[in-house]
CSV table of C-alpha atoms in Angstrom, one decimal:
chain,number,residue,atom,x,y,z
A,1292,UNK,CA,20.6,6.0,-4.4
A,1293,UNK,CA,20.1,9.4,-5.5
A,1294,UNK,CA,17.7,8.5,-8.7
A,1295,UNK,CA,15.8,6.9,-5.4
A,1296,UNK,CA,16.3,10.3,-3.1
A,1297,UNK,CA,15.1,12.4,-5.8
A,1298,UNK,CA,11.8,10.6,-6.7
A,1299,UNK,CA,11.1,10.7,-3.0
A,1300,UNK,CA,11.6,14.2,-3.0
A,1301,UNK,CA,9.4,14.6,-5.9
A,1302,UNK,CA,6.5,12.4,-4.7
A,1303,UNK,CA,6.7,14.3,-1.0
A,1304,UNK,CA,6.2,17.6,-3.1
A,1305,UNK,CA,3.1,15.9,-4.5
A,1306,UNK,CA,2.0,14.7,-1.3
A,1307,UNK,CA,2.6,18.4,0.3
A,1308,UNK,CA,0.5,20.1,-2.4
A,1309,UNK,CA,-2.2,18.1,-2.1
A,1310,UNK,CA,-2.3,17.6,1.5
A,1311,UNK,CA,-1.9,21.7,1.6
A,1312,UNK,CA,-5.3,21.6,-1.0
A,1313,UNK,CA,-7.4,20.4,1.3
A,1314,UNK,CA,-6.1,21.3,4.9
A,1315,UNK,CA,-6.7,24.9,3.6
A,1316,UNK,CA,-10.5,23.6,3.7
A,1317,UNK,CA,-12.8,22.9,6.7
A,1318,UNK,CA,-11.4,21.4,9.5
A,1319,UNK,CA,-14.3,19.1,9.5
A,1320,UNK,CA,-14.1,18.0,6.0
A,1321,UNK,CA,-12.4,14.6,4.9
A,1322,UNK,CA,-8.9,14.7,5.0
A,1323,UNK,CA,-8.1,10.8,4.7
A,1324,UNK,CA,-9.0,7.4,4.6
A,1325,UNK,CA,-7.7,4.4,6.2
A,1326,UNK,CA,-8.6,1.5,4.4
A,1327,UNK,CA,-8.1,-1.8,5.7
A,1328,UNK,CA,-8.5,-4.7,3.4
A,1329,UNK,CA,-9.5,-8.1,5.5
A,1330,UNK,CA,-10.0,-11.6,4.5
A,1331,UNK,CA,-13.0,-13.9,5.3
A,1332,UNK,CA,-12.2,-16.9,7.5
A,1333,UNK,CA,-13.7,-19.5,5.1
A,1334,UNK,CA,-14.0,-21.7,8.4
A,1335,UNK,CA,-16.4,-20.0,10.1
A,1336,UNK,CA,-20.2,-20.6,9.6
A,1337,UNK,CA,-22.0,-18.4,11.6
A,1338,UNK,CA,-24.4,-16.0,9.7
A,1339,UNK,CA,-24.8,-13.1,11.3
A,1340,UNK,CA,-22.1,-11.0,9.9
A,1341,UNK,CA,-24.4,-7.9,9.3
A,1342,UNK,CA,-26.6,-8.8,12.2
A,1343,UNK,CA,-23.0,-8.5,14.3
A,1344,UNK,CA,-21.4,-5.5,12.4
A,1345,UNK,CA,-24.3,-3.4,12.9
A,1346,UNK,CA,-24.4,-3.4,16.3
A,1347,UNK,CA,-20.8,-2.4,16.7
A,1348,UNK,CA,-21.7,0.1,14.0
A,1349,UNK,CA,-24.9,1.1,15.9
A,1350,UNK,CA,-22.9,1.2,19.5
A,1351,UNK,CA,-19.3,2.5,18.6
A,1352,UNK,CA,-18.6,3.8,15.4
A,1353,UNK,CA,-21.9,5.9,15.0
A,1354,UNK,CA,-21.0,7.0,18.1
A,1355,UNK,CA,-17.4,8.3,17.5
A,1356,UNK,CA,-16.8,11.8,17.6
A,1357,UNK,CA,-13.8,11.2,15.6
A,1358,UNK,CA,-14.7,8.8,12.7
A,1359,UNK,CA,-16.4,11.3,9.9
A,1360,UNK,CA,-17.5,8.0,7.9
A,1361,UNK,CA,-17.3,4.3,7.6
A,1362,UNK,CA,-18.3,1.5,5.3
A,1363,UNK,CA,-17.6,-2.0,4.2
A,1364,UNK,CA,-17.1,-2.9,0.6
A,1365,UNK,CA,-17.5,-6.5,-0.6
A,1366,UNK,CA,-15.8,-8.6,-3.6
A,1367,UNK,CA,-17.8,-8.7,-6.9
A,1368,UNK,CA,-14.6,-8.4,-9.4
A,1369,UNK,CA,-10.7,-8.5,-7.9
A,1370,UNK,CA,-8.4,-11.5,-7.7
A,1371,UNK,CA,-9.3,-12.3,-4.8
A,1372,UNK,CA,-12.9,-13.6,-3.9
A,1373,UNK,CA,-12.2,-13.8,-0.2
A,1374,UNK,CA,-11.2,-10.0,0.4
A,1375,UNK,CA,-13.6,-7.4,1.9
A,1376,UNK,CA,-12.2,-3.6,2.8
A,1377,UNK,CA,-13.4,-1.5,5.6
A,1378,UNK,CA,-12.9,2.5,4.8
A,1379,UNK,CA,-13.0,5.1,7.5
A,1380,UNK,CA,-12.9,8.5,6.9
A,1381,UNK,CA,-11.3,11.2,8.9
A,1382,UNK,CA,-10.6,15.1,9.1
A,1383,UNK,CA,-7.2,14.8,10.4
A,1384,UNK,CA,-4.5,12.8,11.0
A,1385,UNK,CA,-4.6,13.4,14.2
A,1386,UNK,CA,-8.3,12.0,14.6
A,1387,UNK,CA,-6.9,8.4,13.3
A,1388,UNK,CA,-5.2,7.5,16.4
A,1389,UNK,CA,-7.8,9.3,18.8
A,1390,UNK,CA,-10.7,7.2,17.0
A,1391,UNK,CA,-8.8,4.1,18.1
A,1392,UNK,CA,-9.2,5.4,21.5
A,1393,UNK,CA,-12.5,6.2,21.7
A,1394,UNK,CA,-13.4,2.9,20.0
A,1395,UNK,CA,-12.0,1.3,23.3
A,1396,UNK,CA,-13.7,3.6,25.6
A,1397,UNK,CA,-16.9,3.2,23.7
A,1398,UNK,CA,-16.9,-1.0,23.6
A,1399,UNK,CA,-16.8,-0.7,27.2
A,1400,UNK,CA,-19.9,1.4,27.9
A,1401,UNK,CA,-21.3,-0.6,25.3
A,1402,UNK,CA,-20.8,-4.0,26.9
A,1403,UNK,CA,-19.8,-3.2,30.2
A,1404,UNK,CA,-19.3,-6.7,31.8
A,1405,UNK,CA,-16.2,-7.6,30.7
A,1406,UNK,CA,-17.2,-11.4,29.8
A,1407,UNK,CA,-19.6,-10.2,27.6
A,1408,UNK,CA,-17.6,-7.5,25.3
A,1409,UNK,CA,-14.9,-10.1,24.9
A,1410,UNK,CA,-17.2,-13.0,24.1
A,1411,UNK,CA,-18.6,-10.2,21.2
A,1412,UNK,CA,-15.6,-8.7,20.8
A,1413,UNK,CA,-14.1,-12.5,19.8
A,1414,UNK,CA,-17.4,-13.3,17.6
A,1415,UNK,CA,-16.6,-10.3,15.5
A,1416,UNK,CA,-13.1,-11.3,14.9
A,1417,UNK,CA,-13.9,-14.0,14.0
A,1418,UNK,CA,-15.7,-13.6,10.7
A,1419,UNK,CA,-12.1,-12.7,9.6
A,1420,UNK,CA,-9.0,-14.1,8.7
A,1421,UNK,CA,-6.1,-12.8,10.8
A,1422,UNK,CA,-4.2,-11.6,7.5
A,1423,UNK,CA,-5.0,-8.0,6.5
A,1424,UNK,CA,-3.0,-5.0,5.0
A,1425,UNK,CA,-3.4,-1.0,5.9
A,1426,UNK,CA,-3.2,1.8,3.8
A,1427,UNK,CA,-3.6,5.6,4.6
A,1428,UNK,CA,-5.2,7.6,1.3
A,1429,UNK,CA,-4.9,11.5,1.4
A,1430,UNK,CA,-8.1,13.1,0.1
A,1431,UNK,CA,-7.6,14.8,-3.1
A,1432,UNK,CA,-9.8,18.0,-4.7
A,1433,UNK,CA,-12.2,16.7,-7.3
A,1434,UNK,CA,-15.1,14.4,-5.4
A,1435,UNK,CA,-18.1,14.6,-6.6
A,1436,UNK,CA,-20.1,13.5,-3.4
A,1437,UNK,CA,-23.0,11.1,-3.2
A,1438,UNK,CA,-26.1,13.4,-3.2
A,1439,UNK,CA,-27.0,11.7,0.2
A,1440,UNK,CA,-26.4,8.6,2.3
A,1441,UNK,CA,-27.3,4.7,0.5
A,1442,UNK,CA,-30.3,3.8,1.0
A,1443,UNK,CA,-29.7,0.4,-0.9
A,1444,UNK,CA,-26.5,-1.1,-2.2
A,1445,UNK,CA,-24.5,0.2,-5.0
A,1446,UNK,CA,-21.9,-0.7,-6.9
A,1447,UNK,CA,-18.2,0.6,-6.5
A,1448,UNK,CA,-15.4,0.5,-8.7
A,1449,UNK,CA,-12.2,1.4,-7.9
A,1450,UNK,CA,-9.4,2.3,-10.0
A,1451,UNK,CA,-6.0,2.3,-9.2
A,1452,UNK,CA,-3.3,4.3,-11.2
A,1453,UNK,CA,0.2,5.4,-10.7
A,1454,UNK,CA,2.2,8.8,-10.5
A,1455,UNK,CA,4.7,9.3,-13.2
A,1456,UNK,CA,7.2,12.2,-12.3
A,1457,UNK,CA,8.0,13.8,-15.7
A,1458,UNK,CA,10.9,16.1,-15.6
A,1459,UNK,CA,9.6,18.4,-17.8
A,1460,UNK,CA,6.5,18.5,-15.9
A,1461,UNK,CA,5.3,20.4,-12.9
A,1462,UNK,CA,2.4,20.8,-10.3
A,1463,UNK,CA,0.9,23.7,-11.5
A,1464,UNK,CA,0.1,22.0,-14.2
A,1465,UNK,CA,-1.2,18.7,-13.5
A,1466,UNK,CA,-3.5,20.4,-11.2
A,1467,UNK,CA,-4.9,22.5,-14.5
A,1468,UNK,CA,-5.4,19.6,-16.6
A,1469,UNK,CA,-6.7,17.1,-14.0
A,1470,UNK,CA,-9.2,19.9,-12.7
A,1471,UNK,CA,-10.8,20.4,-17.0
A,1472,UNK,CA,-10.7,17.0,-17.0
A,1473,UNK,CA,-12.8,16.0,-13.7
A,1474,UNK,CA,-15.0,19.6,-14.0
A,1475,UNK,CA,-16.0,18.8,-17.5
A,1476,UNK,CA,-16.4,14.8,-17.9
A,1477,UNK,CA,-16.7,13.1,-14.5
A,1478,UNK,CA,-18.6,15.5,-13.1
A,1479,UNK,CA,-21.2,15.9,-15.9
A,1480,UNK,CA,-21.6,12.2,-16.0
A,1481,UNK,CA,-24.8,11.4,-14.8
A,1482,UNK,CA,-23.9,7.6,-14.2
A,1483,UNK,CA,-21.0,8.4,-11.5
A,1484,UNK,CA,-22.9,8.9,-8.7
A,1485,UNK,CA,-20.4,9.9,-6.5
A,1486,UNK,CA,-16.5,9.8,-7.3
A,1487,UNK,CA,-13.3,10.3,-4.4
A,1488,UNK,CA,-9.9,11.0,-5.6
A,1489,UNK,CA,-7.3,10.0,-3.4
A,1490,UNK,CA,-3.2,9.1,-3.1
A,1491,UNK,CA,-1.1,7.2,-1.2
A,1492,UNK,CA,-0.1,8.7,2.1
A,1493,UNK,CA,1.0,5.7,3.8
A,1494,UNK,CA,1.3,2.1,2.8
A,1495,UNK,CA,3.4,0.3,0.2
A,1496,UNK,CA,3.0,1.9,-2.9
A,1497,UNK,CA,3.7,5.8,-2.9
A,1498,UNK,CA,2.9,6.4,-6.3
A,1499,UNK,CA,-0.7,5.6,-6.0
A,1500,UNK,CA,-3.5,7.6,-7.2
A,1501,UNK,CA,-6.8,6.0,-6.9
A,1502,UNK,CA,-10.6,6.8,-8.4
A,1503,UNK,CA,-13.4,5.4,-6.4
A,1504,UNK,CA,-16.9,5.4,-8.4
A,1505,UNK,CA,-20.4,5.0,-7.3
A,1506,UNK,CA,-22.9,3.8,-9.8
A,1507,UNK,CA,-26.0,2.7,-8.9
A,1508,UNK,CA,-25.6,-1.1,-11.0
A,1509,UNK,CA,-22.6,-3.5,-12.8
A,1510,UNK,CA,-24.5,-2.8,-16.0
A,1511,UNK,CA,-24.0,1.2,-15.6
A,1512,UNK,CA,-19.8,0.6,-15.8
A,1513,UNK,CA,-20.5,0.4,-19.4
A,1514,UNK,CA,-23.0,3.3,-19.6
A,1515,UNK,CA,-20.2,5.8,-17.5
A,1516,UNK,CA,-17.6,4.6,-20.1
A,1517,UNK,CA,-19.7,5.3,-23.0
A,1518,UNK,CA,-20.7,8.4,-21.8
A,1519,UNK,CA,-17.2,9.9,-20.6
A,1520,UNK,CA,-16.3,8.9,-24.1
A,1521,UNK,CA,-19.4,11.5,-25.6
A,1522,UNK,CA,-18.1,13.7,-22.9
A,1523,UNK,CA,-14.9,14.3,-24.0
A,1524,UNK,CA,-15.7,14.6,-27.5
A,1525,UNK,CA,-18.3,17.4,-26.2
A,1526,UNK,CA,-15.8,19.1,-24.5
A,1527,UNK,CA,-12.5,18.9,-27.2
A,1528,UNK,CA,-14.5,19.2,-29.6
A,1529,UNK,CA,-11.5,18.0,-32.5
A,1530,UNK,CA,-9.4,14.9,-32.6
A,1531,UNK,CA,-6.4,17.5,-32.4
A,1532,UNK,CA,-7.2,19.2,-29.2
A,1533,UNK,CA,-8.1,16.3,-27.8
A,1534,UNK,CA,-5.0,14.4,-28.7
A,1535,UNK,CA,-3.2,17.8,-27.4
A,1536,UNK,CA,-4.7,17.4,-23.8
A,1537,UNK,CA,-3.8,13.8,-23.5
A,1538,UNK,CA,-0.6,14.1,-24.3
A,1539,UNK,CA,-0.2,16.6,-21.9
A,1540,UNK,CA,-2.5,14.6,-19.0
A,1541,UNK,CA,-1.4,10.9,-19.7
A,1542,UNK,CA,2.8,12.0,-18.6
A,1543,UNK,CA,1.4,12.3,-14.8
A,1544,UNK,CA,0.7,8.7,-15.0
A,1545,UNK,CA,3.0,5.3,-16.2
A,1546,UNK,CA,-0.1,4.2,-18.2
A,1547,UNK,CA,-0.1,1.1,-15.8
A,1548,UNK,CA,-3.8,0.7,-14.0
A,1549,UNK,CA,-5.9,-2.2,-12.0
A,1550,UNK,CA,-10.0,-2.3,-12.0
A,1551,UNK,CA,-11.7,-3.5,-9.1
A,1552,UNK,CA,-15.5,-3.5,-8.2
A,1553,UNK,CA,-17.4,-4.2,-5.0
A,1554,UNK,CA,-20.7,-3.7,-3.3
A,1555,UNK,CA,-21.1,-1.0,-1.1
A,1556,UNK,CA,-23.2,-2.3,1.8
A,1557,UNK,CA,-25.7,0.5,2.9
A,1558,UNK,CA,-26.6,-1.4,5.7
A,1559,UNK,CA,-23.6,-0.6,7.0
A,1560,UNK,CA,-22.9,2.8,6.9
A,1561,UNK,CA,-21.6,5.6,9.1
């Protein structure tokens, strides 16, 4: 019991510090991201998916004062062929529950008889198994954003690692090495188009610490690894400093990682 008190300790510090990172930012600037990840309802046969999804985009989400951003993200590689995740992106906490709200207000100026939002409402549904999970990500420093808004599909990968808590370890530090590393490799990598750092706020795993990637094709994973490889070498410039920063880097993490790619659907966008 108090192996388990202390970790939870440690992992809230690491939650306050990074959460304190980017509060001290623009109020408007993301914060978190609620990602829900659905399941198709194999049953259903009805084809207009996007036709449907864009119109709730086009009449409530667009117009949501309280939803920064929001995008769907299909299956290409994952265990699961049947999974799709919706992201939304918020500047507070706060905003989560008051998006909810407005969605509601907004459906019914959008359909305003009654019979017709549910009968839309229900179509929407629909397309989707009732099982899903939810998970709240806090926003960490690092992103390289997109240059601007997809025009056309693109590919994202998504990696998912896991805090270690070294004793011997400590914030200030992590937050040296991690910054070299994404300043001077990720960031110079012309094949990431875009790249979001976040961690586990609330969900089932508290020692998350996910990378999402946008590259513009499936073919360019093996360009970004290639080139983060030249990179580093660029950077370290030795095998002995670079085995020196790694040893230092690789403690925050158990070593333990899952890969996951999806399309990004332009189309539907916020």
């Amino acid at each position: 019991m108090k192996t388990t008190k202390k970790l939870l300790i440690v992992m809230a510090l690491f939650a306050l510090l990074f959460t304190n990172a980017t509060v001290a930012q623009d109020a408007e600037t993301p914060q978190y991201y609620t990602v829900t990840t659905m399941h198709w309802n194999m049953e259903n046969q009805d084809t207009t998916w996007v036709k449907t999804e864009k119109e709730y985009l086009e009449k409530v989400t667009k117009k949501n004062q309280y939803i920064m951003g929001a995008g769907f993200y299909l299956h290409r590689w994952s265990d699961d062929n049947t999974e799709l995740k919706y992201v939304q992106v918020f500047s507070s906490w706060e905003n989560i529950d008051k998006a909810s709200t407005r969605n509601g207000e907004l459906e019914k100026e959008a359909w305003p008889d009654e019979k017709v939002r549910t009968a839309f409402l229900k179509r929407q549904n629909d397309f989707y198994s009732v099982n899903h999970s939810d998970e709240i990500y806090a926003v960490l420093p690092g992103s390289k954003p997109l240059s601007s808004d997809l025009t056309e599909d693109k590919i994202l990968y998504l990696q998912r690692q896991h805090f270690a808590f070294p004793k011997e370890g400590s914030n200030k530090e992590f937050n040296e090495l991690n910054k070299e590393f994404v300043e001077n490799v990720i960031h110079k990598n012309e094949y990431i188009k875009g790249y979001y750092p976040h961690m586990h706020a609330w969900g089932a795993d508290r020692t998350e610490f996910m990378h999402a990637y946008f590259l513009d094709s499936m073919s360019d994973l093996e360009k970004m690894a290639e080139r983060n490889g030249e990179l580093v070498r660029a950077h370290w410039k030795t095998p002995e400093s670079r085995k020196a920063f790694f040893e230092k880097y690789n403690k925050y993490t158990t070593g333990v990682h899952g890969d996951q790619v999806y399309t990004a659907i332009a189309e539907l966008r916020k």
